[in-house]
Coordinates of C-alpha atoms and ligand atoms in Angstrom, one line a residue:
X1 CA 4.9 -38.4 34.3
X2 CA 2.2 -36.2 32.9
X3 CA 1.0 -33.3 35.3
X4 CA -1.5 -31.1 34.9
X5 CA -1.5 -27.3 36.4
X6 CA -4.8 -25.3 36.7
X7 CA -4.7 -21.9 35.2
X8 CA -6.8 -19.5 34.8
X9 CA -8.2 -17.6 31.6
X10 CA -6.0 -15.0 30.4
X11 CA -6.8 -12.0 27.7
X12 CA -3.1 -12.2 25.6
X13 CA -3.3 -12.7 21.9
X14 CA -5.3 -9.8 20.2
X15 CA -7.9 -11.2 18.5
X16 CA -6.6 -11.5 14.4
X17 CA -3.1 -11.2 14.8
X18 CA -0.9 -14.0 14.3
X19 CA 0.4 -14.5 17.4
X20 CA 1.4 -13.4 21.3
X21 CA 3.9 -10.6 21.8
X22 CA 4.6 -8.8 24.5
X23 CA 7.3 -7.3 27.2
X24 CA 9.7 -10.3 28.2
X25 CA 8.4 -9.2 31.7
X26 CA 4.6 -10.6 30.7
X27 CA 5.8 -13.7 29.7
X28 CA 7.5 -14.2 33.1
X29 CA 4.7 -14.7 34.4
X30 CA 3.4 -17.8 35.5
X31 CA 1.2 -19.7 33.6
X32 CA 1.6 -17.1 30.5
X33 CA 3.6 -18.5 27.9
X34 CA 2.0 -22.0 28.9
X35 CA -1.7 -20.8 28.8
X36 CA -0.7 -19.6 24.8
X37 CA 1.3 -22.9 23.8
X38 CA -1.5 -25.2 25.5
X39 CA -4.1 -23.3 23.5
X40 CA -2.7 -23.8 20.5
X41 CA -2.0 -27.6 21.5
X42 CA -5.7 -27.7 22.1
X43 CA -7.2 -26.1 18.9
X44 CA -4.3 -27.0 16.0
X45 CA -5.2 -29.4 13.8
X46 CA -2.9 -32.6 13.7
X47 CA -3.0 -36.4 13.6
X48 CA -2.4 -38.4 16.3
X49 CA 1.8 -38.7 16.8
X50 CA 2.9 -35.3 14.7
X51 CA 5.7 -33.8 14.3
X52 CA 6.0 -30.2 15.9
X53 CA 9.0 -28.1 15.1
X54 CA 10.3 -25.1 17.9
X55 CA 12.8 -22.5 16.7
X56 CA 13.7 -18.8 17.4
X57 CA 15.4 -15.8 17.1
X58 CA 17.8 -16.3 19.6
X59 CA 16.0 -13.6 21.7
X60 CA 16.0 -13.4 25.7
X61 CA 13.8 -15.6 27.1
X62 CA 14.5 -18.3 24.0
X63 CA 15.8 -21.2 25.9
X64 CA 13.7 -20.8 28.9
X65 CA 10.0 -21.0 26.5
X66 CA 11.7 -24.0 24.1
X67 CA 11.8 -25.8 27.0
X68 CA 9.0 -25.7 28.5
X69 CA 7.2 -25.8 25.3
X70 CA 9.1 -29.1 24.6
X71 CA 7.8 -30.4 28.1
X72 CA 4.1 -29.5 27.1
X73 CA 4.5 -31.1 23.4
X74 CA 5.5 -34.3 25.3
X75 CA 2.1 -34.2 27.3
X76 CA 0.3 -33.1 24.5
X77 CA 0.8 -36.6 22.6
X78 CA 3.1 -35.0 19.5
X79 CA 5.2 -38.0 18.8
X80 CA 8.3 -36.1 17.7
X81 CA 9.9 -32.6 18.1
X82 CA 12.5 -30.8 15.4
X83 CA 14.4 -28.5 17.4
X84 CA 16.7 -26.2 15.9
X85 CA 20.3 -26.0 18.2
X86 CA 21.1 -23.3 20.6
X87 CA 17.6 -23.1 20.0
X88 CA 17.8 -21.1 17.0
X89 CA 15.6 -21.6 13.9
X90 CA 15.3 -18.4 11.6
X91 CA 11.1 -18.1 10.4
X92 CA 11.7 -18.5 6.3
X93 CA 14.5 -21.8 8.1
X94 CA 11.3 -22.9 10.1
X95 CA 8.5 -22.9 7.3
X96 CA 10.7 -24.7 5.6
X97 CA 11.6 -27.4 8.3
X98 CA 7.9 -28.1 8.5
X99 CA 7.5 -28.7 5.0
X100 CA 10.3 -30.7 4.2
X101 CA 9.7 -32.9 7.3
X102 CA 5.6 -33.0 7.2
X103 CA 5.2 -31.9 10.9
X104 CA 1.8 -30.6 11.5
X105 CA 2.7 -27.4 12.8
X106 CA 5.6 -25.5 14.7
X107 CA 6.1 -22.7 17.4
X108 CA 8.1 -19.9 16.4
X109 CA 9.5 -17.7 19.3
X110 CA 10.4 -14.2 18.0
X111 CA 9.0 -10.9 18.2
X112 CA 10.1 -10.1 14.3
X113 CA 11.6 -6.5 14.6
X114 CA 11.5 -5.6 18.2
X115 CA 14.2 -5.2 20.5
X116 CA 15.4 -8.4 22.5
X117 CA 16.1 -8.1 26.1
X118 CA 15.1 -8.7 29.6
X119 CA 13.1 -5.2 29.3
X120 CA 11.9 -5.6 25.5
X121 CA 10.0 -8.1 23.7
X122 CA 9.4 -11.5 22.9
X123 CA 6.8 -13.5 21.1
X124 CA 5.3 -16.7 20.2
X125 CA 3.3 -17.8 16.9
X126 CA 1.7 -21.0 15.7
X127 CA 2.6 -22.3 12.1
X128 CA 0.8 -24.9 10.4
X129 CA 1.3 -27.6 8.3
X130 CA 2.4 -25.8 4.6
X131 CA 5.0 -23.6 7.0
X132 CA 2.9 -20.7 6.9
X133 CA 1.4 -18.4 9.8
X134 CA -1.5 -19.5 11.3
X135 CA -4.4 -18.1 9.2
X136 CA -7.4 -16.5 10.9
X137 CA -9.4 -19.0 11.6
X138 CA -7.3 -20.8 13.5
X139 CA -5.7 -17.3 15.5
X140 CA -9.5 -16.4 16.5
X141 CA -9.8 -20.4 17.6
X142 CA -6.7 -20.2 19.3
X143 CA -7.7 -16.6 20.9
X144 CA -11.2 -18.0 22.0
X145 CA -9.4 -21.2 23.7
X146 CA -7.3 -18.5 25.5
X147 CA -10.9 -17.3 27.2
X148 CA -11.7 -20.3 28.7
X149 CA -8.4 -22.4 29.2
X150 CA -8.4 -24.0 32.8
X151 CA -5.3 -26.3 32.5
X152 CA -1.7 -26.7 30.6
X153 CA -0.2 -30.1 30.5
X154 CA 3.9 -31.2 30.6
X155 CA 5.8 -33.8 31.7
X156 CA 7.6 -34.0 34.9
X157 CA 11.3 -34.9 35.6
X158 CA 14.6 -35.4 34.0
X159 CA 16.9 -33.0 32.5
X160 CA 15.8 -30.2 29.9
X161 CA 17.3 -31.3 26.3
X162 CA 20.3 -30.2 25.5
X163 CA 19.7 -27.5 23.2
X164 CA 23.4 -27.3 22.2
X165 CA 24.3 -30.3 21.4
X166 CA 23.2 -31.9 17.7
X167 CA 21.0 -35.4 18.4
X168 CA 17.9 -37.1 19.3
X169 CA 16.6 -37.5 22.9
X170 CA 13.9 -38.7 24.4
X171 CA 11.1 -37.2 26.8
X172 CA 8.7 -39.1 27.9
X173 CA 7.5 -40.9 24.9
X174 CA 8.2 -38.0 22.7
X175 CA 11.2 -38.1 20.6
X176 CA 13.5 -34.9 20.5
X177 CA 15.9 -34.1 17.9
X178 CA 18.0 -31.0 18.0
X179 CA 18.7 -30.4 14.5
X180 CA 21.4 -27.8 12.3
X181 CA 19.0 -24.5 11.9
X182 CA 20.9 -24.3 8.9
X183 CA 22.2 -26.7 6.4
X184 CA 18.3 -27.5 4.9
X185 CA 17.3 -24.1 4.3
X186 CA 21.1 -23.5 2.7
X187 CA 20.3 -26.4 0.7
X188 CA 17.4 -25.0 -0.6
X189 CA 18.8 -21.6 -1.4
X190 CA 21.1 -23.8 -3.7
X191 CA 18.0 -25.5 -5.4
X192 CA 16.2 -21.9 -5.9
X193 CA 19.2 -19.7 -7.4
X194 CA 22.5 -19.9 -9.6
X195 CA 24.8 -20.7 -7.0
X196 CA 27.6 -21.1 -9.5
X197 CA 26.9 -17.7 -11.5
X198 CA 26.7 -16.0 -8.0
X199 CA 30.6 -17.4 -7.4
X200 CA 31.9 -16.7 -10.5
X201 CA 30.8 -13.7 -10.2
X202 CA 32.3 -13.1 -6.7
X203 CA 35.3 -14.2 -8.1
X204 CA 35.5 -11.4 -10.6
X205 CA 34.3 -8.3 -8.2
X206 CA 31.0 -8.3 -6.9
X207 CA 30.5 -7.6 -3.9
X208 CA 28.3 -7.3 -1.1
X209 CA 27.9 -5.9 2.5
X210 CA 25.4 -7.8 4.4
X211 CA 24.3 -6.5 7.8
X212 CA 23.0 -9.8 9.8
X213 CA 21.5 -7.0 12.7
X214 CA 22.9 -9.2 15.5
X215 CA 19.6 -11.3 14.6
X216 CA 19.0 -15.1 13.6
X217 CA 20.0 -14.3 10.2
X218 CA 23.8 -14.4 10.9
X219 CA 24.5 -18.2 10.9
X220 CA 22.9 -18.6 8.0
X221 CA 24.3 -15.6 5.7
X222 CA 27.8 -17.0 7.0
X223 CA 27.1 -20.6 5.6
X224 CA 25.8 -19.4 2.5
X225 CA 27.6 -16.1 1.8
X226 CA 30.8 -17.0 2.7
X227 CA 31.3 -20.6 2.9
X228 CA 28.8 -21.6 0.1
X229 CA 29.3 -18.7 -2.6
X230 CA 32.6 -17.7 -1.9
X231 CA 32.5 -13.8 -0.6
X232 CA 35.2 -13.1 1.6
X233 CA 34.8 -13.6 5.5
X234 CA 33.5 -10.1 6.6
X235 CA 31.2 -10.0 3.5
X236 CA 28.8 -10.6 6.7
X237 CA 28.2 -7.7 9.4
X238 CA 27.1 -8.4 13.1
X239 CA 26.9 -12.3 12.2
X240 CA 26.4 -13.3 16.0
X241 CA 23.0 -13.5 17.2
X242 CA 22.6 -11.8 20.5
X243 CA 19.7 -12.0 22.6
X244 CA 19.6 -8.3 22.7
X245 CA 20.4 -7.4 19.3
X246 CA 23.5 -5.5 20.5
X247 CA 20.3 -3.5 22.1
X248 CA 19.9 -2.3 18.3
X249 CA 16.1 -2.7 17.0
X250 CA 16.4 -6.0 14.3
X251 CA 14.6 -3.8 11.9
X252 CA 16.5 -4.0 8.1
X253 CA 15.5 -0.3 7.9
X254 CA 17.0 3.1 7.2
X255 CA 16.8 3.7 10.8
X256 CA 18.1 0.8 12.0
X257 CA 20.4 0.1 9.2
X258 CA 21.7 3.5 9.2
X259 CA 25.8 2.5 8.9
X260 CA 24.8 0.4 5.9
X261 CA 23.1 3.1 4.3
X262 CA 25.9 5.1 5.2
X263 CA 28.2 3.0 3.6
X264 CA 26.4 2.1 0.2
X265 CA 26.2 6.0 0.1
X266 CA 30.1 6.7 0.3
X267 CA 32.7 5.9 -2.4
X268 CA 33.5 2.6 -1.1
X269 CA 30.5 1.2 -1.2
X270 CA 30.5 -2.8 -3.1
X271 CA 27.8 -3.7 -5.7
X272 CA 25.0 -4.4 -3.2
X273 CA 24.4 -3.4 0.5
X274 CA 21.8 -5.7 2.2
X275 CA 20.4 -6.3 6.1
X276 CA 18.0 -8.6 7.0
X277 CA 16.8 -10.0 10.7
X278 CA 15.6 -13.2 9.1
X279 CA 12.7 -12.5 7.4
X280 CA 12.9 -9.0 6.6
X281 CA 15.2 -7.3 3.9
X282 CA 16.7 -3.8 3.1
X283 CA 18.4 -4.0 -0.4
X284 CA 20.6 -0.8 -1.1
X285 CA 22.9 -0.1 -4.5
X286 CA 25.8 1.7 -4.5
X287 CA 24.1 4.9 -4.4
X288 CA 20.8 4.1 -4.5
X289 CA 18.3 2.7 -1.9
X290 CA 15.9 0.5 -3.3
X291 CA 12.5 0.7 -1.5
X292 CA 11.0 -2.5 -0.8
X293 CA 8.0 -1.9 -2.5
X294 CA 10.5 -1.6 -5.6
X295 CA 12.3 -4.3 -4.6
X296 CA 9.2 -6.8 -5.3
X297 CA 8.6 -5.1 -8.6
X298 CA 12.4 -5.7 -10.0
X299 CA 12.9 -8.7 -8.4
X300 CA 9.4 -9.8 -10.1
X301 CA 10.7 -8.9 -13.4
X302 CA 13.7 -10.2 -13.4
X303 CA 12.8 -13.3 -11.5
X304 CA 13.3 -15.7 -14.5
X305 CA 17.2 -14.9 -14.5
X306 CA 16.9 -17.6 -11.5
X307 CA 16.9 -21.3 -11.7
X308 CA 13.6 -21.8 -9.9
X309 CA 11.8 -19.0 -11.7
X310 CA 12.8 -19.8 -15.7
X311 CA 9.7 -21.2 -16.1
X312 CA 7.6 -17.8 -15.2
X313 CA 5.8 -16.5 -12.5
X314 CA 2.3 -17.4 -11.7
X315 CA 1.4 -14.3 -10.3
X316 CA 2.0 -11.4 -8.2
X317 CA 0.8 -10.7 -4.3
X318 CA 1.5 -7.8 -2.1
X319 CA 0.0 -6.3 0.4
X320 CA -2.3 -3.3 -0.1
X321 CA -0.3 -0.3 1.2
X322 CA 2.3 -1.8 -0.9
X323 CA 3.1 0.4 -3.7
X324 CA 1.3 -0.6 -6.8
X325 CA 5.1 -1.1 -8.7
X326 CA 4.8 -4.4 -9.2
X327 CA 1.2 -3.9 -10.4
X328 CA 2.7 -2.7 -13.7
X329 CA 5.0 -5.5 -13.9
X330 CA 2.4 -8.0 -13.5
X331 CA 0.5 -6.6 -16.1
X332 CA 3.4 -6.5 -18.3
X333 CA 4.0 -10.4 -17.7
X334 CA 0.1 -11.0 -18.2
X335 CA -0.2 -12.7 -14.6
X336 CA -2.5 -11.6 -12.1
X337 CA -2.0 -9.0 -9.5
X338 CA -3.5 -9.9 -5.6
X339 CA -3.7 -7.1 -3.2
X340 CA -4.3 -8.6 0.0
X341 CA -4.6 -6.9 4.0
X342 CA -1.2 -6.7 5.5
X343 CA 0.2 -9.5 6.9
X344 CA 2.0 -12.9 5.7
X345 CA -1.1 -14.6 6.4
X346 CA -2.4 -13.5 3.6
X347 CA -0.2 -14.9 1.2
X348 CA -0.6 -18.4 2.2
X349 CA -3.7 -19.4 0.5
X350 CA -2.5 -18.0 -2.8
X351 CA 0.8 -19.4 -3.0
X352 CA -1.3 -23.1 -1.6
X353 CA -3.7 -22.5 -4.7
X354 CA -0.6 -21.9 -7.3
X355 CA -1.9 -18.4 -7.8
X356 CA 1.3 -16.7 -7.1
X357 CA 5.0 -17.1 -7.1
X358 CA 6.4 -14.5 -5.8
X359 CA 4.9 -12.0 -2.8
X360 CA 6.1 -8.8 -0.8
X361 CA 5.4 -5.9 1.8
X362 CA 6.1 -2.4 2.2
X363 CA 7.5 -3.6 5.7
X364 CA 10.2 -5.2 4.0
X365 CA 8.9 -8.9 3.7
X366 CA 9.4 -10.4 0.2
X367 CA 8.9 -13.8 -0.5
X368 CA 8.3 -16.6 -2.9
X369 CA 6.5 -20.3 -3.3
X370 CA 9.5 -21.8 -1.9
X371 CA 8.4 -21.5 1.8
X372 CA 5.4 -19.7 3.4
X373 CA 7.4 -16.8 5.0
X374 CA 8.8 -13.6 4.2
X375 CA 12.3 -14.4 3.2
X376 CA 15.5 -12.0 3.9
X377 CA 18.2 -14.1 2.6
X378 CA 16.2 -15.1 -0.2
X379 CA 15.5 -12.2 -1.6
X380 CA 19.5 -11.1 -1.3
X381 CA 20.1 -14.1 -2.8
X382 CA 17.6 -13.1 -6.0
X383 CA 19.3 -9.8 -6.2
X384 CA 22.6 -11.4 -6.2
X385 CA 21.8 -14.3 -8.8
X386 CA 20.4 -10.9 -11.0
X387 CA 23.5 -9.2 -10.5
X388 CA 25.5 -11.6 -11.0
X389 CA 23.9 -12.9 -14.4
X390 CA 22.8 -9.6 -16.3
X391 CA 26.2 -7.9 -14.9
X392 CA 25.0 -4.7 -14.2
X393 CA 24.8 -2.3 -11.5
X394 CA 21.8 -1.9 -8.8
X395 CA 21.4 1.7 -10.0
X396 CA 21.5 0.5 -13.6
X397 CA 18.9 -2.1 -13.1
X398 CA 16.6 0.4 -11.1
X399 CA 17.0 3.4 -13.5
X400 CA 16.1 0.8 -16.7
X401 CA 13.4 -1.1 -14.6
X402 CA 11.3 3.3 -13.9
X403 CA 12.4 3.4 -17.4
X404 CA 10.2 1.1 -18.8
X405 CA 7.2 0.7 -16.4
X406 CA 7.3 4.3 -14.4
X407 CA 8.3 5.0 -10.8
X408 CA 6.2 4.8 -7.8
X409 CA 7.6 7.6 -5.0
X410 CA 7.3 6.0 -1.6
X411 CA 7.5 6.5 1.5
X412 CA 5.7 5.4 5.0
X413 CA 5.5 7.8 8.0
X414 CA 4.7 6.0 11.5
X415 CA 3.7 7.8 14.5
X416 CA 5.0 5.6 17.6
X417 CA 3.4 5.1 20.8
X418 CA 0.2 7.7 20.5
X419 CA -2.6 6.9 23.4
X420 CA -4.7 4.2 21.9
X421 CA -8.0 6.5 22.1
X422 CA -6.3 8.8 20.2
X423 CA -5.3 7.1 17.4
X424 CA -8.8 5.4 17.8
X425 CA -10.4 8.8 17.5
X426 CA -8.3 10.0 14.6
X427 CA -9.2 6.6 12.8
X428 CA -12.9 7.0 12.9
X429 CA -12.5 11.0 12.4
X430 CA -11.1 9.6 9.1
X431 CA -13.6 6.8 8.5
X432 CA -16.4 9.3 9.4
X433 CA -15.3 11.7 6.6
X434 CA -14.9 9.3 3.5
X435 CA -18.2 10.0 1.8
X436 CA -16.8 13.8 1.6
X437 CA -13.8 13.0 0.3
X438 CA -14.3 12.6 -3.7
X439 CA -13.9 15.6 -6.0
X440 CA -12.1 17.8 -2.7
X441 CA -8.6 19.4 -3.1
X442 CA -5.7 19.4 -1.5
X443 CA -3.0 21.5 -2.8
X444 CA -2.7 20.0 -6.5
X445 CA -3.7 16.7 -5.3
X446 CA -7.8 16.0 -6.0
X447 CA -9.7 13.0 -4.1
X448 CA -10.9 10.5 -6.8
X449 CA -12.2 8.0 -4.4
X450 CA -11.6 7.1 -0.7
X451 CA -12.6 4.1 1.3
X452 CA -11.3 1.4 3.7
X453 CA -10.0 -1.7 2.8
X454 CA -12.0 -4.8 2.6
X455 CA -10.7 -8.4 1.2
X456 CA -12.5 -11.6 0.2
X457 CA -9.9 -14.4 0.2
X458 CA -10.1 -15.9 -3.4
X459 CA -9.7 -19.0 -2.5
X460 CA -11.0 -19.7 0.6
X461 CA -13.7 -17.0 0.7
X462 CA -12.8 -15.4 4.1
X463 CA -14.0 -11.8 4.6
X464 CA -11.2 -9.4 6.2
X465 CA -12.7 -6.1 7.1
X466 CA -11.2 -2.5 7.9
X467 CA -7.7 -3.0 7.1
X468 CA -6.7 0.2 6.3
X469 CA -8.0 4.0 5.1
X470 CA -7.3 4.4 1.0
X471 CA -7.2 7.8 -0.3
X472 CA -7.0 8.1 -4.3
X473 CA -6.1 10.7 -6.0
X474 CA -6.7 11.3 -9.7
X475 CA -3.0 12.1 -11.0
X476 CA -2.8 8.5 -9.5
X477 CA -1.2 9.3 -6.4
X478 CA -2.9 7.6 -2.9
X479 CA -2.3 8.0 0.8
X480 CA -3.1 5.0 3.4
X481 CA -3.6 5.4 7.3
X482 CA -3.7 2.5 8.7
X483 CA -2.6 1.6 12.8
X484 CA 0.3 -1.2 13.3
X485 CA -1.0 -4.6 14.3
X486 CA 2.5 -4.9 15.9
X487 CA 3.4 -2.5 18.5
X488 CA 3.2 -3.1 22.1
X489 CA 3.1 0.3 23.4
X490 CA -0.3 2.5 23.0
X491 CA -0.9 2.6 19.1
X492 CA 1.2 3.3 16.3
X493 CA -0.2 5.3 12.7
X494 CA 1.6 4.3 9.6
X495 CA 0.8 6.9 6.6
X496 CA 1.9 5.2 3.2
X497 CA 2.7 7.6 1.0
X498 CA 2.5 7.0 -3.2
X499 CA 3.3 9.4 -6.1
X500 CA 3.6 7.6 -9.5
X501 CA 5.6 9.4 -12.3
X502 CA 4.7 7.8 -15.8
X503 CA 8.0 6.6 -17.6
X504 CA 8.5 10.0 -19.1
X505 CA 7.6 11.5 -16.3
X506 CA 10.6 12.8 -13.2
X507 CA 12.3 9.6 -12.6
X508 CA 15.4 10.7 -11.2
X509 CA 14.3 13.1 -8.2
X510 CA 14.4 12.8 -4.5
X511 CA 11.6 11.0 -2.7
X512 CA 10.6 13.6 0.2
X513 CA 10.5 16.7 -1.8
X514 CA 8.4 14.7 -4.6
X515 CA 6.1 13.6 -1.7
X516 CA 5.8 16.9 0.5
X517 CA 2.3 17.5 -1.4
X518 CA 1.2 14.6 -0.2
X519 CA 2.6 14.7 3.3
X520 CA 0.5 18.4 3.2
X521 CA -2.8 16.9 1.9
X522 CA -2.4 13.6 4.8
X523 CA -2.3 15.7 7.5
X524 CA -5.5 17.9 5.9
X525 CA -7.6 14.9 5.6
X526 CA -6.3 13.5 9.2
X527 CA -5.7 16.2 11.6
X528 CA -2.8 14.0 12.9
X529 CA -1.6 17.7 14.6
X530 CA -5.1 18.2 16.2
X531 CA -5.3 14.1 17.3
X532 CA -2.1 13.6 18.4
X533 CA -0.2 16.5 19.2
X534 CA 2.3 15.0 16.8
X535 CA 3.9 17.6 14.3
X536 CA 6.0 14.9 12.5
X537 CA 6.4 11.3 12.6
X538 CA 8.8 9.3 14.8
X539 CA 10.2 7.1 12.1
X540 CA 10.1 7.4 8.0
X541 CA 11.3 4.2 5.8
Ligands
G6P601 C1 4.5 -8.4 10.6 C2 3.9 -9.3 9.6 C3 4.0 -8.6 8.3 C4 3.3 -7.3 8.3 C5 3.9 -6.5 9.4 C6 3.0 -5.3 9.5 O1 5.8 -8.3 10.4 O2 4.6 -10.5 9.5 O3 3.4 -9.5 7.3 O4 3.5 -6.6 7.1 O5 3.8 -7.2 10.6 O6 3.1 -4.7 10.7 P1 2.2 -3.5 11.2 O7 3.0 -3.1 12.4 O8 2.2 -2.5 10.1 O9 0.9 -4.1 11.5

């Protein structure tokens, strides 16, 4: 039996962004998670009888969402729900599930790299039908149906589905199956790479520490790692997903993957240290951390060592506070470089139109054609199939890669949790003070242009407007202010931070005392002191 529950309006979803996230405690409320999902059940696009597929991260507050979500899909006339068991789906696992199984959409519960908990975060975002993030305008269509929404829809009685157990069900007309989160996208990693170089390789010595973060990653790097490619068991670090992270942040950064870092630092570090939530990655060498900025830019250029990339790359995408690395490669390979806002989204249309292969973020997203997420797994998995193939170190492979197209310095500064009019204020300060810019000084560093970011979507032709303050300096060097889309406490300034060193230039030198000029000149042209009362930032990846 279908019923129907009034509801009232409710102002959630930020306009833009791709999805809800908030405190666990929001979400318990009534009529909040169900006011999102109906919304997007009233504005998604999708034939009559679709298929809709519902994963997470394994997060608090999972179970209790996917099932009431599988309730409303039933009311909603979707003829057939994927389900991932224990009601796990990773995002790059879910993307694909969509694609290979046509549904017309899917509901991914996660709130990326925040904390899990009954006092942290959770999140819901739509996907549509090529696997990818909802783009824009469906978000804003979703947003506006949040504004008005009078009514969410489910079906009454019976049991909720089994989420453990591996089978279809049925409610009301709706069919449910509760599939493996993982074998598909496992078998997909063995389409993509050199699964029998990787193992051969493994056999003779390289190894690899993979931090899993306690996130949805863990089943997966298991199956593939260890079962599939033959590193021994404990290859893979906190493997279990929690629903509270082991109250660590499922951030693969140098923060939050500080005992990795630790290890890949000391004398018993294997060939290649990695951590990954899911869709995010930190790749560190023995001895060397490889940013991910840099990490696009090598995998890019070695790309063709793997199966699915002999034939070439189509082109390049990353977003624009990215460091322009893997601009050089692209213009070494002749293929086009597209510098899009931040965020997946963005990605999705180029990849659609065959523009590019392969795409990454600063944030330490990377990503190919394969599905229409950031990939962690993936792009260990690339690394691997490279190491394992050319036979040389990380170190080796980064010192020859700044060698032969020069090395962009990088570093991103974030100021956490600053009263939103603050950073507001500091961000128009900024904006107000761009036409001055050009020809001033700062230490050694001179302005050659300064603007915010603006991007025209070439394919579709959708305008995205102030995404992000660019500062340019004429040695090449640029700065980028920009606030998070992501945090859910006040606002949070990220300061991206580029110095580029030629390939004769200093290659070998460390990162914060070639950017202290920089770090000098940002807080000149921002006043973050005077804005914020913040002397130095919170966090620095
Ligand atoms: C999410 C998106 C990424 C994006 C990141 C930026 O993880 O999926 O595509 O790069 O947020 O977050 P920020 O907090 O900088 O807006």
């Amino acid at each position: 039996m279908i019923t129907t529950v009034a509801t009232t309006p409710f102002d959630g979803q930020k306009p833009g962004t791709s999805g809800l996230r908030k405190k666990v405690r929001v979400f318990q409320q009534a009529n909040y998670a169900e006011n999102f999902i109906q919304s997007v059940f009233d504005v998604a696009e999708r034939a009559p009888a679709s298929t809709l597929v519902i994963g997470g991260d394994g997060r608090f507050h999972n179970r209790t969402v996917i099932a009431r979500a599988i309730r409303m899909a039933a009311a909603n006339g979707y003829a057939r729900v994927l389900v991932g068991q224990g009601g796990i789906l990773s995002t790059p696992a879910a993307s694909h599930v969509i694609r290979k199984y046509g549904a017309s959409g899917g509901l991914i519960l996660s709130a990326s790299h925040n904390p899990g908990g009954p006092d942290e975060d959770f999140g819901i975002k739509y996907n549509i039908a090529n696997g990818g993030p909802a783009p824009e305008a469906v978000t804003e269509a979703i947003h506006a149906r949040t504004q008005t929404i009078d009514r969410w829809l489910m079906v009454d009685g019976g049991e909720d589905v089994d989420l453990d157990c591996l089978g279809t069900s049925q409610v009301g007309d709706m069919v449910v199956e509760v599939i493996d989160p993982v074998a598909d996208y496992a078998d997909l990693m063995e389409e993509l790479f050199d699964f029998d170089a990787i193992r051969t390789a493994a056999g003779h010595g390289l190894s690899v520490a993979f931090d899993a973060m306690h996130a949805v990653t863990g089943p997966y790097a298991h199956e593939i790692l260890e079962r599939r490619l033959g590193f021994p068991a404990g290859t893979v670090h906190n493997g279990t997903p929690l629903e509270d992270f082991g109250e660590h942040h499922p951030d693969p950064n140098l923060v939050h993957a500080r005992v990795l870092y630790d290890l890949m630092m000391s004398p018993d570090a294997p060939a290649l240290g990695a951590a990954s939530d899911g869709d995010r990655n930190l790749i560190i060498g023995k001895g060397v951390f490889i940013t991910p900025s840099d990490s696009l830019a090598m995998l890019a250029a070695d790309a063709h060592l793997a199966p699915a990339y002999a034939g070439g790359l189509k082109g390049i995408a990353r977003s624009m506070p990215t460091s322009a690395a893997a601009d050089r490669v692209a213009e070494a390979l002749g293929i086009p470089l597209w510098e899009t806002p931040t965020g997946w989204k963005f990605f999705g249309t180029l990849l659609d139109a065959g523009k590019a292969t392969i795409c990454g973020e600063e944030s330490a997203g990377t990503g190919s054609d394969h599905v229409r997420e950031k990939d962690g797994l993936w792009a260990v998995l690339l690394w691997l199939n490279i190491l394992a193939v050319t036979g040389k170190p990380v170190m080796q492979i980064a010192a020859e890669h700044w060698a032969r197209f020069g090395r962009n310095y990088y570093a991103r500064h974030d100021y956490e949790a600053i009263a939103t009019d603050k950073a507001g204020a500091l961000m128009a300060a900024l904006e107000a003070s761009l036409g001055a810019l050009p020809g001033q000084s700062f230490g050694p560093l001179t302005v050659s242009a300064a603007d915010q970011f603006a991007y025209t979507d070439p394919v579709d032709g959708s305008e995205s407007r102030n995404q992000g303050v660019r500062v340019m300096f004429a040695c090449g060097s640029r700065i980028v202010f920009r606030l998070s889309g992501t945090g859910t406490e006040g606002a949070t300034l990220r300061v991206y931070l580029e110095r580029y060193e030629g390939p004769d230039g200093r290659l070998a030198e460390e990162t914060p005392a070639m950017l202290a000029d920089l770090v000098a000149a940002a807080e000149a042209i921002a006043g973050i002191a005077a804005h914020t009362g913040r002397t130095a930032p919170d966090v620095v990846t």
